[in-house]
CSV table of C-alpha atoms in Angstrom, one decimal:
chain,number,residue,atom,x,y,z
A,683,UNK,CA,27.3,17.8,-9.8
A,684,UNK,CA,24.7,17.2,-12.6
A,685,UNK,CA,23.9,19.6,-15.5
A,686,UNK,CA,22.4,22.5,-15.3
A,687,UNK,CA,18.8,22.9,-15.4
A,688,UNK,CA,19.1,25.3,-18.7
A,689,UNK,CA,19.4,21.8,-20.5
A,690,UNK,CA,15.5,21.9,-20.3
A,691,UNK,CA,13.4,24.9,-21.3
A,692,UNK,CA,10.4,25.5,-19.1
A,693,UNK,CA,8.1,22.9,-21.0
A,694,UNK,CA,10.8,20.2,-20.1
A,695,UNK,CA,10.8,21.3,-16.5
A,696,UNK,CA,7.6,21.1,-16.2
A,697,UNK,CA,7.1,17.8,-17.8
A,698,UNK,CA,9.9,16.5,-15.1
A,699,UNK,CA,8.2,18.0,-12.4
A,700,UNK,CA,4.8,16.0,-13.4
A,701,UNK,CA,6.4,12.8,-14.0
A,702,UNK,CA,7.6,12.7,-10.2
A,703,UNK,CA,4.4,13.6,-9.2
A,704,UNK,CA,2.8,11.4,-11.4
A,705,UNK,CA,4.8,8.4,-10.2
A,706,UNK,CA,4.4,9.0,-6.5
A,707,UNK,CA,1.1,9.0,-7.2
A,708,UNK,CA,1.1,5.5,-8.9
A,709,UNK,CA,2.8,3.9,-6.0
A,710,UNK,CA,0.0,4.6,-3.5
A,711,UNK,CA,2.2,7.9,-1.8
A,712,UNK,CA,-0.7,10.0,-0.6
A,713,UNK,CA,-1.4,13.3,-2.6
A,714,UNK,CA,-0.7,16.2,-0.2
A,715,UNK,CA,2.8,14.0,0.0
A,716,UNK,CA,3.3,14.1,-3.4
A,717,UNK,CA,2.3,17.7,-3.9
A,718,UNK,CA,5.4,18.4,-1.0
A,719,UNK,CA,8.2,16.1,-2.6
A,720,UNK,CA,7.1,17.5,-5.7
A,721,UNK,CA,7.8,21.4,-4.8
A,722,UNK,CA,10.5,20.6,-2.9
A,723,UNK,CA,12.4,19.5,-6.6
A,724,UNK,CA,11.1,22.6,-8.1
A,725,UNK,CA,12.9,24.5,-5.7
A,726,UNK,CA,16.3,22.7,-6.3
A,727,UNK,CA,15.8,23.0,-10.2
A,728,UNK,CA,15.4,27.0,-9.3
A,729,UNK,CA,11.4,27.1,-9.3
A,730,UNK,CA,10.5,28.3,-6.3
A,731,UNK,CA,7.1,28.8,-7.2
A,732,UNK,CA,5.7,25.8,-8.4
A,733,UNK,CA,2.2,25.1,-8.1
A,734,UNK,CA,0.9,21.3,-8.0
A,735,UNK,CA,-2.6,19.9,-7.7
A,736,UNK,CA,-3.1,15.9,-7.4
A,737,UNK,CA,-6.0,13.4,-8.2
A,738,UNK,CA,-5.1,9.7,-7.8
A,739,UNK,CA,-5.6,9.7,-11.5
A,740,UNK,CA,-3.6,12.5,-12.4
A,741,UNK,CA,-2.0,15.2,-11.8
A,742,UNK,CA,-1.5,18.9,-12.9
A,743,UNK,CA,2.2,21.3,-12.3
A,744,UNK,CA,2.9,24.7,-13.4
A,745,UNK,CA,5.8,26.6,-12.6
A,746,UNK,CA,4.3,29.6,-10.8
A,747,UNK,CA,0.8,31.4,-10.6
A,748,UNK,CA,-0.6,32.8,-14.1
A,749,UNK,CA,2.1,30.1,-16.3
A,750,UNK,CA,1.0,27.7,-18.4
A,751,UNK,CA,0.2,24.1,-16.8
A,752,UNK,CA,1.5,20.8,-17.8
A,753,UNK,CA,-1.4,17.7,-17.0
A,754,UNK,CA,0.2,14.2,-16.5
A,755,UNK,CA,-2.8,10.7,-16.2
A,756,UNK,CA,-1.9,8.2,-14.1
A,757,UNK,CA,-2.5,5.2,-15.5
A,758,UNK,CA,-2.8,2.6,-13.4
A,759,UNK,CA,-0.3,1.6,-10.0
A,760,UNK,CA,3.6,0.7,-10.2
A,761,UNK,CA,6.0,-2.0,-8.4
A,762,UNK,CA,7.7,-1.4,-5.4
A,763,UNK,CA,11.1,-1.8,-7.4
A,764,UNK,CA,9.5,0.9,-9.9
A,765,UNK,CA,8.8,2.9,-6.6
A,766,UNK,CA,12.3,3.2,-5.5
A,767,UNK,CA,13.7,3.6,-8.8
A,768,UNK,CA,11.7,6.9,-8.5
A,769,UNK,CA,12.8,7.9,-5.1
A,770,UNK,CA,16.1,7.4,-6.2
A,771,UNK,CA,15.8,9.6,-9.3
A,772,UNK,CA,14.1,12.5,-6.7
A,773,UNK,CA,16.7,12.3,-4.5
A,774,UNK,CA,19.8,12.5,-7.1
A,775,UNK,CA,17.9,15.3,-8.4
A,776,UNK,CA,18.0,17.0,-4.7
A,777,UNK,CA,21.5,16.3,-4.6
A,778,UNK,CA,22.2,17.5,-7.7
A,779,UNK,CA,23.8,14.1,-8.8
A,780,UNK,CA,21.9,13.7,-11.7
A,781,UNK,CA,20.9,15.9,-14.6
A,782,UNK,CA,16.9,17.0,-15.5
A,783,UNK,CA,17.2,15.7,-19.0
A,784,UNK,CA,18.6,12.2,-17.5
A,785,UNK,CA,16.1,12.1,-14.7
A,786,UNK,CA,13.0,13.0,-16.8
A,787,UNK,CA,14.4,10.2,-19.3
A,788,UNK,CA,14.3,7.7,-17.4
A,789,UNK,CA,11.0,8.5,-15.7
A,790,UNK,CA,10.3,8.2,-19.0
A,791,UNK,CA,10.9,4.8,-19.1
A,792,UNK,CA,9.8,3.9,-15.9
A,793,UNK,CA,6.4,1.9,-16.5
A,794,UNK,CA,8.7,-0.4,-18.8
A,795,UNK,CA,11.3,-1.4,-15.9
A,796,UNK,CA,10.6,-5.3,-16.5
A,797,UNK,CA,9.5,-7.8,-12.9
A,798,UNK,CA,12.8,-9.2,-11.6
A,799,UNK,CA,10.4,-12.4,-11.7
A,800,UNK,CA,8.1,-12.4,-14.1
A,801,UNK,CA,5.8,-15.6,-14.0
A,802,UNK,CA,7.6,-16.9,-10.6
A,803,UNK,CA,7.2,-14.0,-9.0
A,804,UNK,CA,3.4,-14.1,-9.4
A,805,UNK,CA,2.9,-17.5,-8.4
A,806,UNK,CA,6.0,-18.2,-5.7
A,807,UNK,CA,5.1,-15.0,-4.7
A,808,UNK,CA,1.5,-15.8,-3.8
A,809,UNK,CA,2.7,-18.7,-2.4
A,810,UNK,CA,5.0,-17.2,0.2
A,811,UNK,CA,2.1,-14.7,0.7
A,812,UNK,CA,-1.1,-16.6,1.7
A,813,UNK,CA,1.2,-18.6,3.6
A,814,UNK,CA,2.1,-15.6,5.7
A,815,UNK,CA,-1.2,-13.8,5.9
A,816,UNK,CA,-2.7,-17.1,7.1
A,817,UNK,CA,-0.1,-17.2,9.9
A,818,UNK,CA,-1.1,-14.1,10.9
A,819,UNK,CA,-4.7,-14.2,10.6
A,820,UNK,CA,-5.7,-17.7,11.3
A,821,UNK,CA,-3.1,-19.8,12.3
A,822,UNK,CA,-3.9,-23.5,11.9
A,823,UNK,CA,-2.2,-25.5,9.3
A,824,UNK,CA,-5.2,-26.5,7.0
A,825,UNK,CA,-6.4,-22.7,7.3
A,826,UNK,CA,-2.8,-22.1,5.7
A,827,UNK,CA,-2.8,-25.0,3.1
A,828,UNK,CA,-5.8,-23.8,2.0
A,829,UNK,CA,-4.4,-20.6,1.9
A,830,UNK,CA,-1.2,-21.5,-0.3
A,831,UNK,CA,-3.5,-23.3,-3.0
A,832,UNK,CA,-6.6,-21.3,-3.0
A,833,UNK,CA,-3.9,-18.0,-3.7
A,834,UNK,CA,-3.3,-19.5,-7.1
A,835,UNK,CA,-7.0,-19.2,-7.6
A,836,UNK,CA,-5.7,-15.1,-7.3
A,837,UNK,CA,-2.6,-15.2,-9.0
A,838,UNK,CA,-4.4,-16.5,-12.3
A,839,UNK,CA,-7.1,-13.4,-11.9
A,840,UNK,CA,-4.1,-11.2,-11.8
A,841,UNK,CA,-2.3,-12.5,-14.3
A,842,UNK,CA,-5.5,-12.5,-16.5
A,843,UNK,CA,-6.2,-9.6,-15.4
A,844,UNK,CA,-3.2,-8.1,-17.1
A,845,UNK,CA,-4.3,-9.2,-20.3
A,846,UNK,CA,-7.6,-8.8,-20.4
A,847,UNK,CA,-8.0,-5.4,-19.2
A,848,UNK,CA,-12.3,-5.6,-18.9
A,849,UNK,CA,-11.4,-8.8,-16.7
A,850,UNK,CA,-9.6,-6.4,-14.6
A,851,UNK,CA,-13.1,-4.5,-13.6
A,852,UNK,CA,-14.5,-8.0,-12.3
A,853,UNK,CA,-11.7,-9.7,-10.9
A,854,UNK,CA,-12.8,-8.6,-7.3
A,855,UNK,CA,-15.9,-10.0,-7.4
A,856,UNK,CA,-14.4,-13.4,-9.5
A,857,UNK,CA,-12.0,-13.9,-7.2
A,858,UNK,CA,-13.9,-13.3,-4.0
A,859,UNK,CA,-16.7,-15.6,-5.5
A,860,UNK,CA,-14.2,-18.5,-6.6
A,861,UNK,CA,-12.2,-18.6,-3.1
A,862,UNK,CA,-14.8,-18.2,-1.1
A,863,UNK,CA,-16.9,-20.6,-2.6
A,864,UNK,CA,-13.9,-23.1,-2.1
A,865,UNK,CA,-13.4,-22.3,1.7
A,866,UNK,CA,-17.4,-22.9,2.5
A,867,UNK,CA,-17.6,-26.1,0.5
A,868,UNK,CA,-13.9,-27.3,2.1
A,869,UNK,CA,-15.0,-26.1,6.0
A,870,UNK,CA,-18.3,-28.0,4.8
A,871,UNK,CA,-16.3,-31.1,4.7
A,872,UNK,CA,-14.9,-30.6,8.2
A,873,UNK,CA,-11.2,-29.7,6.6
A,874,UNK,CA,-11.5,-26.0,7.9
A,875,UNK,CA,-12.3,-24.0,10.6
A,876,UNK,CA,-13.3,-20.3,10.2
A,877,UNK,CA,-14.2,-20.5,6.7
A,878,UNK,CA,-14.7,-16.6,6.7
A,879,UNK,CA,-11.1,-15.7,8.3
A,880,UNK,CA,-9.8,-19.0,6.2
A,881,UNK,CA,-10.2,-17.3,2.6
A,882,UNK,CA,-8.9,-13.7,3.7
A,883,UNK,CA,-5.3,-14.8,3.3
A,884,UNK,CA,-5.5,-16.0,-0.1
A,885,UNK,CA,-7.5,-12.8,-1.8
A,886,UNK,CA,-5.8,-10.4,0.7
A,887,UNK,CA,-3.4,-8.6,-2.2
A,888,UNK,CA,-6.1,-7.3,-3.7
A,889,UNK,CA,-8.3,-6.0,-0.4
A,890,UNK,CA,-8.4,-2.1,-1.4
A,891,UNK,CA,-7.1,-1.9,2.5
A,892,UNK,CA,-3.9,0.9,1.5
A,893,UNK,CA,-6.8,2.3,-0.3
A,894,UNK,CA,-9.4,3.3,2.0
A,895,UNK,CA,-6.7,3.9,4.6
A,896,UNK,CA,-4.9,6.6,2.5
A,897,UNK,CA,-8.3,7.9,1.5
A,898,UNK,CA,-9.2,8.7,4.7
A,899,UNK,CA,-5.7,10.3,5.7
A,900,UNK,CA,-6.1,12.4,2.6
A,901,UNK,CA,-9.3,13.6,3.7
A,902,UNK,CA,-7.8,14.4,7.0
A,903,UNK,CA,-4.6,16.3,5.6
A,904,UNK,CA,-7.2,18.6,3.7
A,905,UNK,CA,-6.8,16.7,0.3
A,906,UNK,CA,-10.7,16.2,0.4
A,907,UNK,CA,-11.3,15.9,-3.9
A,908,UNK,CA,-7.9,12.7,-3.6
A,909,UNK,CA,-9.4,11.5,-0.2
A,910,UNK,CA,-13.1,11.0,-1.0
A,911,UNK,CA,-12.5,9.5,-4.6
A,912,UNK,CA,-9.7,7.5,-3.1
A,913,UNK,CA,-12.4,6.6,-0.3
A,914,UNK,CA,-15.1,5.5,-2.8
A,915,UNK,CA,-13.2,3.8,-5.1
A,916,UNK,CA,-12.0,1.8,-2.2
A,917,UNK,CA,-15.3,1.3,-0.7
A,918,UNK,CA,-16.5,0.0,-4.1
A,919,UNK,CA,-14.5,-2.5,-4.6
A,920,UNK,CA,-14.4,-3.8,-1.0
A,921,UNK,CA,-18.2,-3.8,-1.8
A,922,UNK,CA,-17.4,-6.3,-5.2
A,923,UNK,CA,-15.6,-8.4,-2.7
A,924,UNK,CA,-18.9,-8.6,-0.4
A,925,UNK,CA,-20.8,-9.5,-3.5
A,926,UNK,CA,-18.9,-12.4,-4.3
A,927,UNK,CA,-18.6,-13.6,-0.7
A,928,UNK,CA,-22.0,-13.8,-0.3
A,929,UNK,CA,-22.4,-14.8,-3.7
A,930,UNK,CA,-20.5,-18.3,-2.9
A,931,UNK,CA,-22.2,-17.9,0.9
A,932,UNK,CA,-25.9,-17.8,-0.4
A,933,UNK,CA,-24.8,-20.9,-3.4
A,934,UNK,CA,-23.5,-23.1,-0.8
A,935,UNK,CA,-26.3,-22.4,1.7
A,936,UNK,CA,-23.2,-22.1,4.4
A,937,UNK,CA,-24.9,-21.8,8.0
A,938,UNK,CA,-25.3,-18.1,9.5
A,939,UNK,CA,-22.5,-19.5,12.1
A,940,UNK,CA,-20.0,-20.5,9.6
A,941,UNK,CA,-19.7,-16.3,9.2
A,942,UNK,CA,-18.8,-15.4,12.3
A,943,UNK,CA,-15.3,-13.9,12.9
A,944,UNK,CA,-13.5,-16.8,14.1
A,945,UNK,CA,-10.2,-16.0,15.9
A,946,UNK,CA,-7.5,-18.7,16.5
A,947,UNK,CA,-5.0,-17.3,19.0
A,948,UNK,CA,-1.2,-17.8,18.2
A,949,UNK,CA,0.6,-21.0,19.9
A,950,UNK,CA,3.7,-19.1,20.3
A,951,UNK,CA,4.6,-15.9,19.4
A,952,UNK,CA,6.9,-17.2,16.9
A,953,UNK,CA,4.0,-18.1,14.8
A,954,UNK,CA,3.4,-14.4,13.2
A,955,UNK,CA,7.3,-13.8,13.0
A,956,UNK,CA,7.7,-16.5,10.7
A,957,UNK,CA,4.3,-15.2,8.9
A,958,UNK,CA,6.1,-11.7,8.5
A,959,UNK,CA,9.5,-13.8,7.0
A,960,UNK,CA,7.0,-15.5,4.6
A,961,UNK,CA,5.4,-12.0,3.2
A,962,UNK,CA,8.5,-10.2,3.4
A,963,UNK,CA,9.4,-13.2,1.0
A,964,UNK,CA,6.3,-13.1,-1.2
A,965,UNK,CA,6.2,-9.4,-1.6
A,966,UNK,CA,9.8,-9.3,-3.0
A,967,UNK,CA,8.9,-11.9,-5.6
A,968,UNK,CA,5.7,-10.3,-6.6
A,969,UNK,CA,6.8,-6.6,-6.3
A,970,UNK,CA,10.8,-7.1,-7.7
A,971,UNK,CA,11.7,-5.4,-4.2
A,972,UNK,CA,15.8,-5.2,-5.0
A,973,UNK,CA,17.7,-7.2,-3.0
A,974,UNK,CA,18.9,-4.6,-0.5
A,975,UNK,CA,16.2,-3.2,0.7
A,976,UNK,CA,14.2,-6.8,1.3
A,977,UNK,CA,16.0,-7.1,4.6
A,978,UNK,CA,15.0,-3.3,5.4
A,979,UNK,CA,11.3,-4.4,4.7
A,980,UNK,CA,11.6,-7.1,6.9
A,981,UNK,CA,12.6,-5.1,9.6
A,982,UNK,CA,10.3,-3.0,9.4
A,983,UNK,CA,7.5,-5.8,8.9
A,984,UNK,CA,8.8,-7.3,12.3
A,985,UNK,CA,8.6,-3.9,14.1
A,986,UNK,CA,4.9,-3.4,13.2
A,987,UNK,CA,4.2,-6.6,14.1
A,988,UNK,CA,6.0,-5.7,17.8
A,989,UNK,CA,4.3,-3.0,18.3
A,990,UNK,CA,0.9,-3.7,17.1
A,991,UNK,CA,0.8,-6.6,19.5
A,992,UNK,CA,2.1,-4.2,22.0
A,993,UNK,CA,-0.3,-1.8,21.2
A,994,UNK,CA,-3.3,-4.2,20.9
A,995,UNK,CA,-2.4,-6.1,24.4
A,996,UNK,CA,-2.0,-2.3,26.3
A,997,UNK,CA,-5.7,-1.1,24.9
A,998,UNK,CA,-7.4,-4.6,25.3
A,999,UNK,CA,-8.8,-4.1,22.0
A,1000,UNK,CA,-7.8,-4.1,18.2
A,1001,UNK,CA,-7.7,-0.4,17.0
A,1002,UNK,CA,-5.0,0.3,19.6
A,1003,UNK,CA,-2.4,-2.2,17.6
A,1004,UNK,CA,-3.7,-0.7,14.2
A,1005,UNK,CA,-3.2,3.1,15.6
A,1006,UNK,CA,0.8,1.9,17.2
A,1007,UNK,CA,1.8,-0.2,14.2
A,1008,UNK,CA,0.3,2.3,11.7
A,1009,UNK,CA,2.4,4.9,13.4
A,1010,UNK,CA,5.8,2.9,14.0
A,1011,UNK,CA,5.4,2.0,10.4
A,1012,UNK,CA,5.2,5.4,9.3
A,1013,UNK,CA,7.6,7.2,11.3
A,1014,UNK,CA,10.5,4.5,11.4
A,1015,UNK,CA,10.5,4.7,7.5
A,1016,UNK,CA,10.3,8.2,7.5
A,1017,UNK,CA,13.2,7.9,10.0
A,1018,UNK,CA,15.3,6.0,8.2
A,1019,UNK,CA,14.9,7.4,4.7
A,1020,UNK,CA,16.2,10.4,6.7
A,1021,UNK,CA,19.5,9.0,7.8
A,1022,UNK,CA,19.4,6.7,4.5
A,1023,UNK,CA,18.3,8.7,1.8
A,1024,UNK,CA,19.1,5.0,-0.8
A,1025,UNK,CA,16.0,3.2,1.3
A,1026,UNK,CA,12.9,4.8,0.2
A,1027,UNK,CA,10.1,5.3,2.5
A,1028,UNK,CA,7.3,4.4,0.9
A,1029,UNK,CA,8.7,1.0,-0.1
A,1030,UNK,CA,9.6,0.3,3.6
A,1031,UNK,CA,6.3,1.7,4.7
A,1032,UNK,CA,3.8,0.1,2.4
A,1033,UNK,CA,4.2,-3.8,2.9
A,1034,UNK,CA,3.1,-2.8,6.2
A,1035,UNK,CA,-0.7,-2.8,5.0
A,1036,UNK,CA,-0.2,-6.1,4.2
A,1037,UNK,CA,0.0,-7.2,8.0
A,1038,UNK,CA,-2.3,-4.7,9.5
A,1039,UNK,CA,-5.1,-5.7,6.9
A,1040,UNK,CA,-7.4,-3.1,7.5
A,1041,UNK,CA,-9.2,-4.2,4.1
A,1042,UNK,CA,-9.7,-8.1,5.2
A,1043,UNK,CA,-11.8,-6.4,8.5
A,1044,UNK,CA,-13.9,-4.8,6.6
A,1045,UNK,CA,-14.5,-7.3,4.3
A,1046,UNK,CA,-15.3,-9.6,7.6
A,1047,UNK,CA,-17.9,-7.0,8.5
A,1048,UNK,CA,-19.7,-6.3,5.4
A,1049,UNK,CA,-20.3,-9.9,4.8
A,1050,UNK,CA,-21.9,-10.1,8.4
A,1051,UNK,CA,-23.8,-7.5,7.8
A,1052,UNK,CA,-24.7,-8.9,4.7
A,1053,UNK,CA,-25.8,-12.2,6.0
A,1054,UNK,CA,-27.1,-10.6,8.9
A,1055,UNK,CA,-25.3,-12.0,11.7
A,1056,UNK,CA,-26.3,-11.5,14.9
A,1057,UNK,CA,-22.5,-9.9,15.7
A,1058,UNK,CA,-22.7,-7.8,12.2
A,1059,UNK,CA,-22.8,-4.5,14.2
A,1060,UNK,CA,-20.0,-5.2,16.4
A,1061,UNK,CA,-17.5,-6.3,13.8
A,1062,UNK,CA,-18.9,-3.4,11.7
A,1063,UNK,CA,-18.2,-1.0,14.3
A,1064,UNK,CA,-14.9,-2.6,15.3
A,1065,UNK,CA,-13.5,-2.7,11.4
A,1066,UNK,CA,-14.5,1.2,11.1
A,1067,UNK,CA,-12.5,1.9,15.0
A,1068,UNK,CA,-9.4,0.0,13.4
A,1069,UNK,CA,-9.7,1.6,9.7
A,1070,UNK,CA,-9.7,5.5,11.7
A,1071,UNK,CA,-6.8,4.4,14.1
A,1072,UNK,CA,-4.8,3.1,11.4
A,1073,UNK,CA,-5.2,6.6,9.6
A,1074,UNK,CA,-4.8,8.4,12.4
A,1075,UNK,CA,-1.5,6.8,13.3
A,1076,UNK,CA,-0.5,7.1,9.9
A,1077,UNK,CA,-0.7,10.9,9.6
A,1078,UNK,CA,0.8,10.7,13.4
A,1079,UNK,CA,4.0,9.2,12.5
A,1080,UNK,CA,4.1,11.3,9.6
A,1081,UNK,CA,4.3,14.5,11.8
A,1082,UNK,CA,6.3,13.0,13.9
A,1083,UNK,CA,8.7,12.6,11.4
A,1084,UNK,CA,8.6,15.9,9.6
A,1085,UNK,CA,9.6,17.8,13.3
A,1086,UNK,CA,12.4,15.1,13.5
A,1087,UNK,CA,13.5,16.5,10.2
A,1088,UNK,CA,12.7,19.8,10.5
A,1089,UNK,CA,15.0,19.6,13.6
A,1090,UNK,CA,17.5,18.1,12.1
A,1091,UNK,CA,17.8,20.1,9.0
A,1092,UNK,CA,17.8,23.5,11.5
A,1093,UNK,CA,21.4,21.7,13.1
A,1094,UNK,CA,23.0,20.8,9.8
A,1095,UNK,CA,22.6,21.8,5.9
A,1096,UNK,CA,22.6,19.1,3.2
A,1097,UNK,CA,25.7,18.5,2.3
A,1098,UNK,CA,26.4,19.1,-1.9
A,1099,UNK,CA,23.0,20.5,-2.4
A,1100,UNK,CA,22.7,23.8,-3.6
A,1101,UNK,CA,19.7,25.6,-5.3
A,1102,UNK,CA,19.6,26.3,-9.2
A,1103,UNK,CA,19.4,30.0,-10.9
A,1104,UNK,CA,15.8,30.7,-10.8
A,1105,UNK,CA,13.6,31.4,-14.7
């Protein structure tokens, strides 16, 4: 058992508290989440009373109505390694395994956690990536070369864009602009087909897919300030994507055609597995992933994969495999966090954005609209129905998986937990 929490006054307590929200926060957890995993510590450190309030750039924690409040900014996002080290610090503090003062140290410490792979990472990474996003999206093997080289186009925004923080504001628009000026002029040259699919892949990591999705599930938890600033920030930058997309569509004088959404079926369903082993690979180099839970990820890549096909092949139409893979996805991590408390949820849950690319069809329709495609409304229309289901079946699972473990906690107590003496 840890130390007491009497080794932090109240200040320190509520510091801790707003550093665990703060980081859930950072990792792309959704705010009403947060504000849950949040009072659930309070309660084990002996605040049963804690109040929390989250923004997606910030957050604010007090340990009971009328006591002074302790505000925490979230600056920017956090790896998926950074993510489980602070699931792993919430749930030692739940079990009492570790002590506030060495929990809210190294929280402390958590932005400087180094990448496991610091320059191979970014560009191995967006390699492996591309690779598999173009498998999955549009799989023909020029589509996916032009994938693997164009996504070094990305990786040198990012990494400029970590150094240059105004860069940062236009990499979007840079990036969309540079790709896609690449895919018209090499689909120009007959290399390509599907130039508008083709440079999805390459510039899908920064799509603000997770983005919008979460915003919208925010909004219908009740978190409506998170939700609609989430929303629009999201929107925003999908709409700096547009810009550059059309941009490079408008420079090149690409034919109204060469925008439609052109979709190459899969010869053989082993096609999109081996796209899922390729992003399971790309995301652990680019997002330090540790080592044992990249098989975990996998899994769960290759289940909402299963099931979205499933899901998409029952309902004829897209928005069923984004409403059963969003919610497979979010109740098997939920499910297994459960009976695996060392395999964080969120890590497990939020590759899965990656394959169900909610951003890269919305991108597709705003660019058709944009252009003015004669099919601009239906893909418009289609992008929104998959963008709802994928919500929907996000906050589905995630019921789903609190009555499993509200079940489960009625049968049997957590062992070694026990609650602290309350201020």
């Amino acid at each position: 058992m840890g130390p007491g929490v009497d080794e932090l006054d109240e200040n320190g307590v509520r510091r801790l508290l707003a550093y665990v929200a703060a980081a859930g926060i950072a990792g792309g957890q959704p705010v009403h989440e947060v504000e849950a995993d949040t009072r659930s510590v309070g309660r084990y450190l002996g605040c049963p009373d804690v109040q929390v309030q989250g923004w997606p750039t910030g957050v604010v924690v007090s340990l009971g109505g009328g006591t002074p409040a302790t505000f925490e900014s979230v600056e920017g996002t956090i790896r998926l390694d950074q993510s489980a080290t602070t699931a792993r610090i919430r749930q030692q503090l739940l079990d009492g395994t570790i002590g506030p003062v060495e929990a809210l140290e190294q929280l402390r410490d958590l932005r400087s956690i180094p990448p496991r792979y610091p320059r191979l990472g970014l560009h191995g990474g967006m390699v492996c990536v591309a690779s598999g996003i173009a498998l999955v999206l549009q799989p023909l093997w020029p589509s996916v070369l032009f994938s693997v080289l164009a996504g070094q186009v990305t990786a040198g925004f990012i990494w400029l864009s970590g150094k240059r923080k105004a860069l940062a504001v236009l990499t979007p628009f840079l990036a969309a602009f540079v790709v896609a000026l690449c895919a018209f002029w090499v689909a120009r040259l007959g290399l390509i087909e599907g130039p508008l699919r083709s440079l999805l892949p390459p510039i899908a990591v920064l799509l603000p897919g997770a983005l919008i999705v979460t915003g919208v599930a925010e909004l219908a938890a009740g978190a409506m300030m998170a939700g609609a600033s989430r929303l629009g920030f999201g929107t925003a930058q999908l709409a700096m994507f547009t810009a550059g997309v059309l941009g490079a569509a408008w420079l090149t004088k690409v034919p109204v055609d060469q925008l439609n959404n052109q979709i190459i079926p899969w010869r053989g369903l082993w096609v999109p597995f081996l796209g899922v082993l390729l992003l399971t690979a790309g995301m652990s180099l680019m997002e330090s992933i540790p080592r044992y839970l990249v098989p975990w990820v996998a899994l769960m890549l290759a289940t909402t994969l299963t099931f979205q096909i499933i899901g998409q092949t029952v309902a004829g139409a897209t928005w069923g495999g984004g409403l059963l893979g969003a919610t497979v996805a979010s109740f098997g991590s939920s499910v297994i966090e459960m009976h695996r408390p060392r395999l964080p949820r969120l890590v497990l849950f939020l590759p899965s954005f990656w394959l169900l690319v909610p951003g890269s069809l919305g991108l597709v329709s705003l660019t058709q609209l944009g252009a003015g495609t004669p099919v601009a409304g239906a893909t418009a229309l289609e992008s929104t129905g998959i963008i709802g289901s994928i919500a929907l079946g996000l906050l589905i699972g995630t019921t789903a998986a609190r009555a499993v473990g509200l079940l489960r906690r009625s049968r049997t107590r957590r062992p070694g937990a026990r609650r602290r003496q309350t201020f």
